[in-house]
Structure formats: C-alpha cells, structure tokens
CSV table of C-alpha atoms and ligand atoms in Angstrom, one decimal:
chain,number,residue,atom,x,y,z
M,278,UNK,CA,-14.2,58.7,155.0
M,279,UNK,CA,-17.4,59.3,153.1
M,280,UNK,CA,-20.6,59.4,155.3
M,281,UNK,CA,-24.1,58.2,154.7
M,282,UNK,CA,-26.0,54.9,155.1
M,283,UNK,CA,-24.8,53.3,151.8
M,284,UNK,CA,-21.2,53.4,153.1
M,285,UNK,CA,-22.1,51.4,156.3
M,286,UNK,CA,-20.8,48.2,154.6
M,287,UNK,CA,-18.1,45.6,154.9
M,288,UNK,CA,-16.7,47.1,151.7
M,289,UNK,CA,-16.0,50.4,153.4
M,290,UNK,CA,-14.5,48.6,156.3
M,291,UNK,CA,-12.2,46.7,153.9
M,292,UNK,CA,-11.0,50.0,152.5
M,293,UNK,CA,-10.4,51.3,156.0
M,294,UNK,CA,-8.3,48.3,156.8
M,295,UNK,CA,-6.2,49.0,153.7
M,296,UNK,CA,-5.8,52.7,154.7
M,297,UNK,CA,-4.8,51.7,158.2
M,298,UNK,CA,-2.2,49.2,156.9
M,299,UNK,CA,-0.8,51.7,154.4
M,300,UNK,CA,-0.5,54.3,157.1
M,301,UNK,CA,1.6,51.8,159.1
M,302,UNK,CA,-0.9,51.7,162.0
M,303,UNK,CA,0.2,49.0,164.5
M,304,UNK,CA,-1.4,47.7,167.7
M,305,UNK,CA,-0.7,50.9,169.5
M,306,UNK,CA,-2.5,52.9,166.9
M,307,UNK,CA,-5.7,54.9,167.4
M,308,UNK,CA,-8.6,55.5,165.2
M,309,UNK,CA,-10.6,58.8,165.6
M,310,UNK,CA,-14.1,58.8,164.0
M,311,UNK,CA,-15.4,62.3,163.2
M,312,UNK,CA,-19.0,62.2,161.8
M,313,UNK,CA,-22.5,60.9,162.4
M,314,UNK,CA,-23.5,57.4,163.5
M,315,UNK,CA,-22.5,55.9,160.2
M,316,UNK,CA,-18.9,57.0,160.5
M,317,UNK,CA,-18.8,56.0,164.2
M,318,UNK,CA,-20.3,52.6,163.5
M,319,UNK,CA,-18.0,51.8,160.5
M,320,UNK,CA,-14.8,53.4,161.9
M,321,UNK,CA,-15.5,51.7,165.3
M,322,UNK,CA,-16.0,48.3,163.7
M,323,UNK,CA,-12.8,48.7,161.7
M,324,UNK,CA,-11.0,49.6,165.0
M,325,UNK,CA,-12.7,46.6,166.8
M,326,UNK,CA,-11.3,44.1,164.3
M,327,UNK,CA,-8.1,45.5,162.7
M,328,UNK,CA,-5.2,43.6,164.3
M,329,UNK,CA,-7.9,42.0,166.5
M,330,UNK,CA,-8.7,45.4,167.9
M,331,UNK,CA,-7.0,48.8,168.3
M,332,UNK,CA,-8.2,51.8,170.4
M,333,UNK,CA,-10.6,54.3,169.0
M,334,UNK,CA,-12.1,57.7,170.0
M,335,UNK,CA,-15.5,58.9,168.9
M,336,UNK,CA,-16.1,62.5,167.9
M,337,UNK,CA,-19.8,62.5,166.9
M,338,UNK,CA,-21.2,65.4,164.9
M,339,UNK,CA,-24.9,64.6,164.6
M,340,UNK,CA,-27.3,64.9,167.5
M,341,UNK,CA,-28.3,61.3,167.2
M,342,UNK,CA,-24.7,60.2,167.4
M,343,UNK,CA,-23.9,62.5,170.3
M,344,UNK,CA,-26.8,61.4,172.5
M,345,UNK,CA,-26.9,57.7,171.4
M,346,UNK,CA,-24.8,56.1,168.8
M,347,UNK,CA,-21.3,57.1,170.0
M,348,UNK,CA,-22.0,55.8,173.5
M,349,UNK,CA,-22.1,52.2,174.5
M,350,UNK,CA,-19.5,50.5,172.4
M,351,UNK,CA,-21.8,49.0,169.7
M,352,UNK,CA,-20.1,49.1,166.3
M,353,UNK,CA,-21.1,47.4,163.1
M,354,UNK,CA,-22.2,47.5,159.5
M,355,UNK,CA,-25.3,46.6,157.4
M,356,UNK,CA,-25.6,43.6,155.1
M,357,UNK,CA,-27.8,43.5,152.0
M,358,UNK,CA,-30.1,41.3,154.1
M,359,UNK,CA,-30.6,43.8,156.9
M,360,UNK,CA,-29.3,46.6,159.1
M,361,UNK,CA,-26.5,46.1,161.7
M,362,UNK,CA,-26.3,42.4,161.1
M,363,UNK,CA,-22.5,42.3,161.5
M,364,UNK,CA,-20.8,44.0,164.4
M,365,UNK,CA,-18.7,44.0,167.6
M,366,UNK,CA,-18.9,45.4,171.1
M,367,UNK,CA,-15.8,47.7,171.3
M,368,UNK,CA,-15.7,50.6,173.8
M,369,UNK,CA,-14.2,53.8,172.6
M,370,UNK,CA,-11.4,55.1,174.8
M,371,UNK,CA,-13.1,58.5,174.8
M,372,UNK,CA,-16.1,60.2,173.3
M,373,UNK,CA,-15.6,63.9,172.4
M,374,UNK,CA,-18.8,65.8,172.0
M,375,UNK,CA,-18.8,69.4,170.7
M,376,UNK,CA,-22.4,70.7,170.3
M,377,UNK,CA,-21.0,73.5,168.1
M,378,UNK,CA,-20.7,70.9,165.3
M,379,UNK,CA,-24.5,70.9,165.2
M,380,UNK,CA,-24.5,74.4,163.7
M,381,UNK,CA,-24.3,72.9,160.2
M,382,UNK,CA,-26.6,69.9,160.8
M,383,UNK,CA,-29.9,70.1,158.8
M,384,UNK,CA,-32.9,70.7,161.1
M,385,UNK,CA,-34.5,67.5,160.2
M,386,UNK,CA,-31.5,65.6,161.5
M,387,UNK,CA,-31.6,67.7,164.7
M,388,UNK,CA,-35.2,66.7,165.2
M,389,UNK,CA,-34.4,63.0,164.6
M,390,UNK,CA,-31.8,63.1,167.4
M,391,UNK,CA,-34.3,64.8,169.7
M,392,UNK,CA,-36.5,61.8,169.4
M,393,UNK,CA,-33.8,59.6,171.1
M,394,UNK,CA,-33.7,62.3,173.9
M,395,UNK,CA,-37.5,62.0,174.4
M,396,UNK,CA,-36.9,58.2,174.6
M,397,UNK,CA,-34.3,58.6,177.3
M,398,UNK,CA,-36.7,60.8,179.2
M,399,UNK,CA,-39.5,58.3,179.0
M,400,UNK,CA,-37.4,55.3,180.0
M,401,UNK,CA,-35.3,56.9,182.8
M,402,UNK,CA,-35.9,60.5,183.6
M,403,UNK,CA,-39.2,62.4,184.0
M,404,UNK,CA,-37.3,65.7,184.5
M,405,UNK,CA,-35.5,65.3,181.2
M,406,UNK,CA,-38.9,64.5,179.6
M,407,UNK,CA,-40.5,67.7,181.2
M,408,UNK,CA,-37.6,69.8,179.9
M,409,UNK,CA,-38.2,68.5,176.4
M,410,UNK,CA,-41.9,69.0,176.7
M,411,UNK,CA,-41.7,72.6,178.0
M,412,UNK,CA,-38.7,73.9,175.9
M,413,UNK,CA,-39.4,72.3,172.5
M,414,UNK,CA,-38.7,75.4,170.5
M,415,UNK,CA,-35.5,76.2,172.3
M,416,UNK,CA,-34.3,72.6,172.0
M,417,UNK,CA,-34.7,72.8,168.2
M,418,UNK,CA,-32.3,75.8,168.3
M,419,UNK,CA,-28.7,74.7,168.0
M,420,UNK,CA,-26.5,76.4,170.6
M,421,UNK,CA,-29.3,76.8,173.2
M,422,UNK,CA,-28.6,76.1,176.9
M,423,UNK,CA,-31.6,73.7,176.9
M,424,UNK,CA,-30.2,71.6,174.1
M,425,UNK,CA,-26.7,71.4,175.7
M,426,UNK,CA,-28.3,70.3,179.0
M,427,UNK,CA,-30.4,67.7,177.2
M,428,UNK,CA,-27.4,66.3,175.5
M,429,UNK,CA,-25.4,66.0,178.7
M,430,UNK,CA,-28.3,64.4,180.5
M,431,UNK,CA,-29.0,62.0,177.6
M,432,UNK,CA,-25.4,60.9,177.6
M,433,UNK,CA,-25.4,60.2,181.3
M,434,UNK,CA,-28.6,58.1,180.9
M,435,UNK,CA,-27.2,56.1,178.0
M,436,UNK,CA,-23.8,55.6,179.7
M,437,UNK,CA,-25.5,54.6,183.0
M,438,UNK,CA,-27.7,52.0,181.4
M,439,UNK,CA,-24.8,50.6,179.3
M,440,UNK,CA,-22.4,50.5,182.3
M,441,UNK,CA,-25.0,48.4,184.2
M,442,UNK,CA,-25.4,45.9,181.3
M,443,UNK,CA,-22.7,46.2,178.7
M,444,UNK,CA,-23.6,43.3,176.5
M,445,UNK,CA,-27.4,43.7,176.4
M,446,UNK,CA,-28.3,40.8,178.7
M,447,UNK,CA,-31.2,42.7,180.4
M,448,UNK,CA,-31.5,46.4,181.4
M,449,UNK,CA,-29.9,47.7,178.2
M,450,UNK,CA,-32.9,46.4,176.3
M,451,UNK,CA,-34.9,49.3,177.6
M,452,UNK,CA,-33.0,51.6,175.3
M,453,UNK,CA,-35.0,49.9,172.5
M,454,UNK,CA,-38.3,51.7,173.6
M,455,UNK,CA,-40.1,52.6,170.5
M,456,UNK,CA,-37.6,50.7,168.3
M,457,UNK,CA,-39.5,47.5,167.7
M,458,UNK,CA,-42.2,49.2,165.7
M,459,UNK,CA,-39.8,51.9,164.6
M,460,UNK,CA,-37.5,49.4,163.0
M,461,UNK,CA,-40.5,47.7,161.4
M,462,UNK,CA,-41.5,51.0,159.8
M,463,UNK,CA,-38.0,51.7,158.6
M,464,UNK,CA,-37.7,48.2,157.0
M,465,UNK,CA,-41.1,48.3,155.4
M,466,UNK,CA,-40.4,51.7,153.9
M,467,UNK,CA,-37.0,50.8,152.6
M,468,UNK,CA,-35.1,53.0,155.0
M,469,UNK,CA,-35.8,55.9,152.8
M,470,UNK,CA,-39.0,57.6,153.9
M,471,UNK,CA,-38.1,58.3,157.5
M,472,UNK,CA,-35.0,59.2,159.4
M,473,UNK,CA,-34.2,56.7,162.3
M,474,UNK,CA,-35.5,59.2,165.0
M,475,UNK,CA,-38.7,59.9,163.1
M,476,UNK,CA,-39.5,56.2,162.9
M,477,UNK,CA,-38.7,55.8,166.6
M,478,UNK,CA,-41.0,58.7,167.4
M,479,UNK,CA,-43.9,56.9,165.7
M,480,UNK,CA,-42.8,53.6,167.3
M,481,UNK,CA,-42.8,55.2,170.8
M,482,UNK,CA,-46.5,56.2,170.3
M,483,UNK,CA,-47.3,52.6,169.2
M,484,UNK,CA,-45.4,51.3,172.3
M,485,UNK,CA,-47.6,53.6,174.5
M,486,UNK,CA,-50.8,52.3,172.8
M,487,UNK,CA,-49.7,48.7,173.2
M,488,UNK,CA,-48.7,49.4,176.8
M,489,UNK,CA,-52.1,50.7,177.5
M,490,UNK,CA,-53.7,47.5,176.1
M,491,UNK,CA,-51.3,45.4,178.2
M,492,UNK,CA,-52.2,47.3,181.3
M,493,UNK,CA,-48.6,48.4,181.8
M,494,UNK,CA,-48.7,52.0,180.6
M,495,UNK,CA,-51.0,54.5,182.4
M,496,UNK,CA,-53.4,56.6,180.3
M,497,UNK,CA,-51.5,59.9,180.9
M,498,UNK,CA,-48.3,58.7,179.1
M,499,UNK,CA,-49.6,58.7,175.5
M,500,UNK,CA,-51.0,62.2,175.4
M,501,UNK,CA,-47.9,63.7,177.0
M,502,UNK,CA,-45.6,61.7,174.6
M,503,UNK,CA,-47.6,62.8,171.6
M,504,UNK,CA,-47.6,66.4,172.8
M,505,UNK,CA,-43.9,66.4,173.2
M,506,UNK,CA,-43.2,64.8,169.8
M,507,UNK,CA,-45.6,67.2,168.1
M,508,UNK,CA,-43.9,70.1,169.8
M,509,UNK,CA,-40.6,68.9,168.2
M,510,UNK,CA,-42.4,68.6,164.9
M,511,UNK,CA,-41.7,64.8,164.8
M,512,UNK,CA,-44.2,62.5,163.1
M,513,UNK,CA,-46.5,60.6,165.4
M,514,UNK,CA,-49.0,58.7,163.1
M,515,UNK,CA,-48.5,55.3,161.7
M,516,UNK,CA,-48.0,55.4,157.9
M,517,UNK,CA,-51.5,54.7,156.4
M,518,UNK,CA,-50.0,52.4,153.7
M,519,UNK,CA,-48.6,49.9,156.2
M,520,UNK,CA,-51.0,47.3,157.4
M,521,UNK,CA,-51.1,46.0,160.9
M,522,UNK,CA,-50.2,42.5,159.7
M,523,UNK,CA,-47.2,43.8,157.7
M,524,UNK,CA,-46.0,45.6,160.9
M,525,UNK,CA,-46.4,42.5,163.0
M,526,UNK,CA,-44.5,40.4,160.5
M,527,UNK,CA,-41.6,42.9,160.3
M,528,UNK,CA,-41.5,43.1,164.1
M,529,UNK,CA,-40.9,39.4,164.2
M,530,UNK,CA,-38.1,39.6,161.7
M,531,UNK,CA,-36.3,42.2,163.9
M,532,UNK,CA,-33.1,40.7,165.2
M,533,UNK,CA,-34.1,41.4,168.8
M,534,UNK,CA,-37.3,39.4,168.5
M,535,UNK,CA,-36.9,36.4,170.7
M,536,UNK,CA,-37.5,33.1,168.8
M,537,UNK,CA,-40.6,34.2,167.0
M,538,UNK,CA,-42.0,35.9,170.2
M,539,UNK,CA,-42.8,39.5,170.6
M,540,UNK,CA,-40.6,41.1,173.2
M,541,UNK,CA,-41.4,44.8,173.8
M,542,UNK,CA,-40.3,47.6,176.0
M,543,UNK,CA,-43.2,49.3,177.6
M,544,UNK,CA,-43.4,52.4,179.8
M,545,UNK,CA,-44.6,52.0,183.4
M,546,UNK,CA,-44.8,55.8,183.7
M,547,UNK,CA,-42.9,58.7,182.3
M,548,UNK,CA,-39.4,58.0,183.6
M,549,UNK,CA,-39.6,54.2,183.9
M,550,UNK,CA,-39.8,51.3,181.4
M,551,UNK,CA,-39.4,47.6,181.4
M,552,UNK,CA,-39.1,44.7,179.0
M,553,UNK,CA,-42.2,42.6,178.7
M,554,UNK,CA,-41.5,39.1,177.2
M,555,UNK,CA,-43.9,37.3,175.0
M,556,UNK,CA,-46.5,40.0,174.4
M,557,UNK,CA,-49.6,38.4,172.8
M,558,UNK,CA,-50.0,39.4,169.1
M,559,UNK,CA,-53.6,40.3,169.7
M,560,UNK,CA,-52.6,42.9,172.2
M,561,UNK,CA,-50.1,44.4,169.7
M,562,UNK,CA,-52.8,44.3,167.0
M,563,UNK,CA,-55.2,46.1,169.3
M,564,UNK,CA,-52.5,48.7,170.2
M,565,UNK,CA,-51.6,49.4,166.6
M,566,UNK,CA,-55.3,49.8,165.6
M,567,UNK,CA,-55.7,52.2,168.5
M,568,UNK,CA,-52.7,54.1,167.3
M,569,UNK,CA,-54.2,54.3,163.8
M,570,UNK,CA,-57.4,55.8,165.2
M,571,UNK,CA,-55.4,58.6,166.8
M,572,UNK,CA,-54.6,60.1,163.4
M,573,UNK,CA,-58.4,60.7,163.0
M,574,UNK,CA,-58.7,62.6,166.3
S,370,NAD,N1,-23.8,52.1,167.6
S,370,NAD,C1,-25.0,52.5,168.2
S,370,NAD,O1,-25.3,52.2,169.3
S,370,NAD,C2,-26.0,53.1,167.3
S,370,NAD,C3,-27.1,53.7,168.0
S,370,NAD,C4,-28.0,54.4,167.1
S,370,NAD,C5,-27.8,54.6,165.8
S,370,NAD,N2,-26.7,54.0,165.2
S,370,NAD,C6,-26.4,54.1,163.8
S,370,NAD,O2,-26.2,55.4,163.5
S,370,NAD,C7,-26.6,55.7,162.1
S,370,NAD,C8,-27.3,57.0,162.0
S,370,NAD,O3,-26.6,58.0,162.5
S,370,NAD,P1,-26.9,59.5,162.1
S,370,NAD,O4,-28.3,59.8,162.3
S,370,NAD,O5,-25.8,60.3,162.8
S,370,NAD,O6,-26.7,59.5,160.5
S,370,NAD,P2,-25.5,59.8,159.5
S,370,NAD,O7,-24.2,59.3,160.1
S,370,NAD,O8,-25.9,59.2,158.2
S,370,NAD,O9,-25.4,61.3,159.4
S,370,NAD,C9,-26.5,62.0,158.8
S,370,NAD,C10,-26.1,63.0,157.7
S,370,NAD,O10,-25.6,64.2,158.4
S,370,NAD,C11,-24.3,64.5,157.8
S,370,NAD,N3,-23.6,65.1,158.9
S,370,NAD,C12,-22.9,64.6,160.0
S,370,NAD,N4,-22.5,65.5,160.8
S,370,NAD,C13,-22.8,66.7,160.3
S,370,NAD,C14,-22.7,68.1,160.7
S,370,NAD,N5,-22.2,68.4,161.8
S,370,NAD,N6,-23.2,69.0,159.9
S,370,NAD,C15,-23.8,68.8,158.7
S,370,NAD,N7,-24.0,67.5,158.2
S,370,NAD,C16,-23.5,66.5,159.0
S,370,NAD,C17,-23.7,63.2,157.3
S,370,NAD,O11,-22.8,63.3,156.3
S,370,NAD,C18,-25.0,62.5,156.8
S,370,NAD,O12,-25.3,62.9,155.5
S,370,NAD,C19,-27.4,54.4,161.7
S,370,NAD,O13,-26.6,53.7,160.8
S,370,NAD,C20,-27.6,53.7,162.9
S,370,NAD,O14,-27.7,52.2,162.8
S,370,NAD,C21,-25.8,53.3,166.0
S,371,ZN,ZN1,-32.3,54.6,168.0
C-alpha cells in the first residue's frame, strides 16, 4: 500500500476492501500493516470495518508509529474537512516493533517521533524525561541503546494509559499534552510546514506557559522542556505569522474541544499531567503571548 498523508483517505480504504475481497480474505483473515502511522491508521481502519472487523497486526516502521500510533487501537482516516474525522477503536492482536527499521528513516522523522517520547516523559515518567534530556545526541542516533530503551519505556507508558482508559473517557486524554496548540499550528499551516511531532514540540512549550499562568505548572518545567527539545533540535517557538486569536479559534475547532470550551492538558510537574476543563481564554492568551516572548530571549 502507498504511504503518506494524502493516502489516509476513505478512497484508499475502499481500495483495500477490494484487495481483501479479491484475495478471498474471510472473517478468519488477518491484516498486517507494515509502515508509518498512515499505513497503520488506514490498514487498521480497513481491518476494523471489513466484514465488521477482522484481526490485524501492526508492524510500525517510523519512530512516531512505534512509540505512539501503533499502540492503543485508534484507527482512522482524514476527510477533506479535517484530520482523523472518521475512525474506529480496534485493538491490534499484536504490535511488532523492530527498531532496525529506523535505519532508513530520515532524521527529521526520527526527531518528530522523539517529541512524543518527550511528551510521555512529561506526563508520566520523570526518569524517561531525564534520559531524553541527558542523552539527546545518542537518542538521535538510530540503533543506540538509549533510543531502544526510550522506545520500550514509551510503549509501556502509552499501553499503560490506554489499558486504564481504552475509549478516552478520562485518563487517556493526558496523551494529548501539547496537542491542542500543536493541532492548531498544523491546521493553520495546512499540515505542510511542520511534521506532527514538531508541532507537538511547540505545543508542549505553549502548554507549559499556559500551565504557569493557570498556576498548575511549576516554573522549572518550561526551561527543562525547552532545553530537552532544543537538544533534540526540535522547534520550540510559535510561528510568528500565526496570531494568538487565530490559534485560539483553531483550538476551539479541534475535535477534542468540549462544546466551545477550552480543555487542556497541563503539567503538574515533570512526570505528571492532568486535564483541566474550561480554561479561560484570557489565561490561554496570556500563556501564548508569554510563549511568543521566549523567542526574543
Ligand atoms: N492511531 C493513533 O493513535 C495515532 C497516533 C499518532 C499519530 N497517528 C497518525 O500517524 C500519522 C503520522 O505517522 P508517521 O509520522 O509515521 O508518518 P507517515 O506514516 O506518513 O510516515 C512518514 C514517512 O516515512 C516513510 N517511512 C515509513 N517508514 C520508513 C522507514 N523505516 N524508512 C524510511 N522511510 C519510512 C513513509 O513512507 C512516509 O513518507 C498521522 O496520520 C497521524 O494522524 C495516529
Ligand atoms: Zn501525537
């Protein structure tokens, strides 16, 4: 199957149904997805819906898919109106991760995946965060022991959170740390300028600034986060051409915004985060403005 975002569509799923039918796959059949998050999401959604659901196995080959997308059972496709608007929860029977596949992955994609590892450290595990902070250069090297260890720990964290809350009623939402602003940046820049992990890196810094304003995030979190992201050569500054009001508007259009209210994941310290409902727009404005000032430091 072809890879890349423009194939994460119902049209590709339709072609997969046809291929599965032609191959004589019945209810006992098994789909194996080999590729990045796009292949996993599309193949998983086809498996979730073909004959009302057949088994599938994920074999993710990007860092982002290995530490995030392949785990948790979310599958789906994009519509012209927005990303991931159609989907299903369908758990893979197994996830097969071989870090050797990362040998051929372009460095920028490796860094994008590392942003999700930083996120897992911030929300659940200060030791993972310290590993990332202290071993940045070795983490960027594919095949290093540090990267392998970070992949294992990240998978444990994502699997642990998802097992506790499979259908995203509560706890699972903490996995969205950095994603509210990150998604807004991706949408406002047409999903072209930044890779997902890059937008999340910027979004995590915004979340730290907003958390400070809300009195939830202690002042030592943001400098540590910025230091870790810079060490991984990930972007940390808000794009200068996006206004605060544009960002606020796009955040409300995010499908996870609750009935016109801002719901954010904020860090209580490095290693712990919680969902804060109904954050006042003025606090968000102040946090975003503070984030903007950091670029001038
Ligand atoms: N289901 C979930 O829970 C979940 C979570 C996070 C992200 N996602 C989805 O994942 C997608 C992004 O995934 P991604 O970052 O893996 O992008 P991707 O699937 O587009 O892969 C990135 C690029 O890397 C190439 N590639 C894949 N493996 C390679 C390898 N080993 N060597 C060289 N090139 C390789 C692909 O062909 C593609 O061009 C988004 O659509 C996002 O919505 C889903
Ligand atoms: Zn993500």
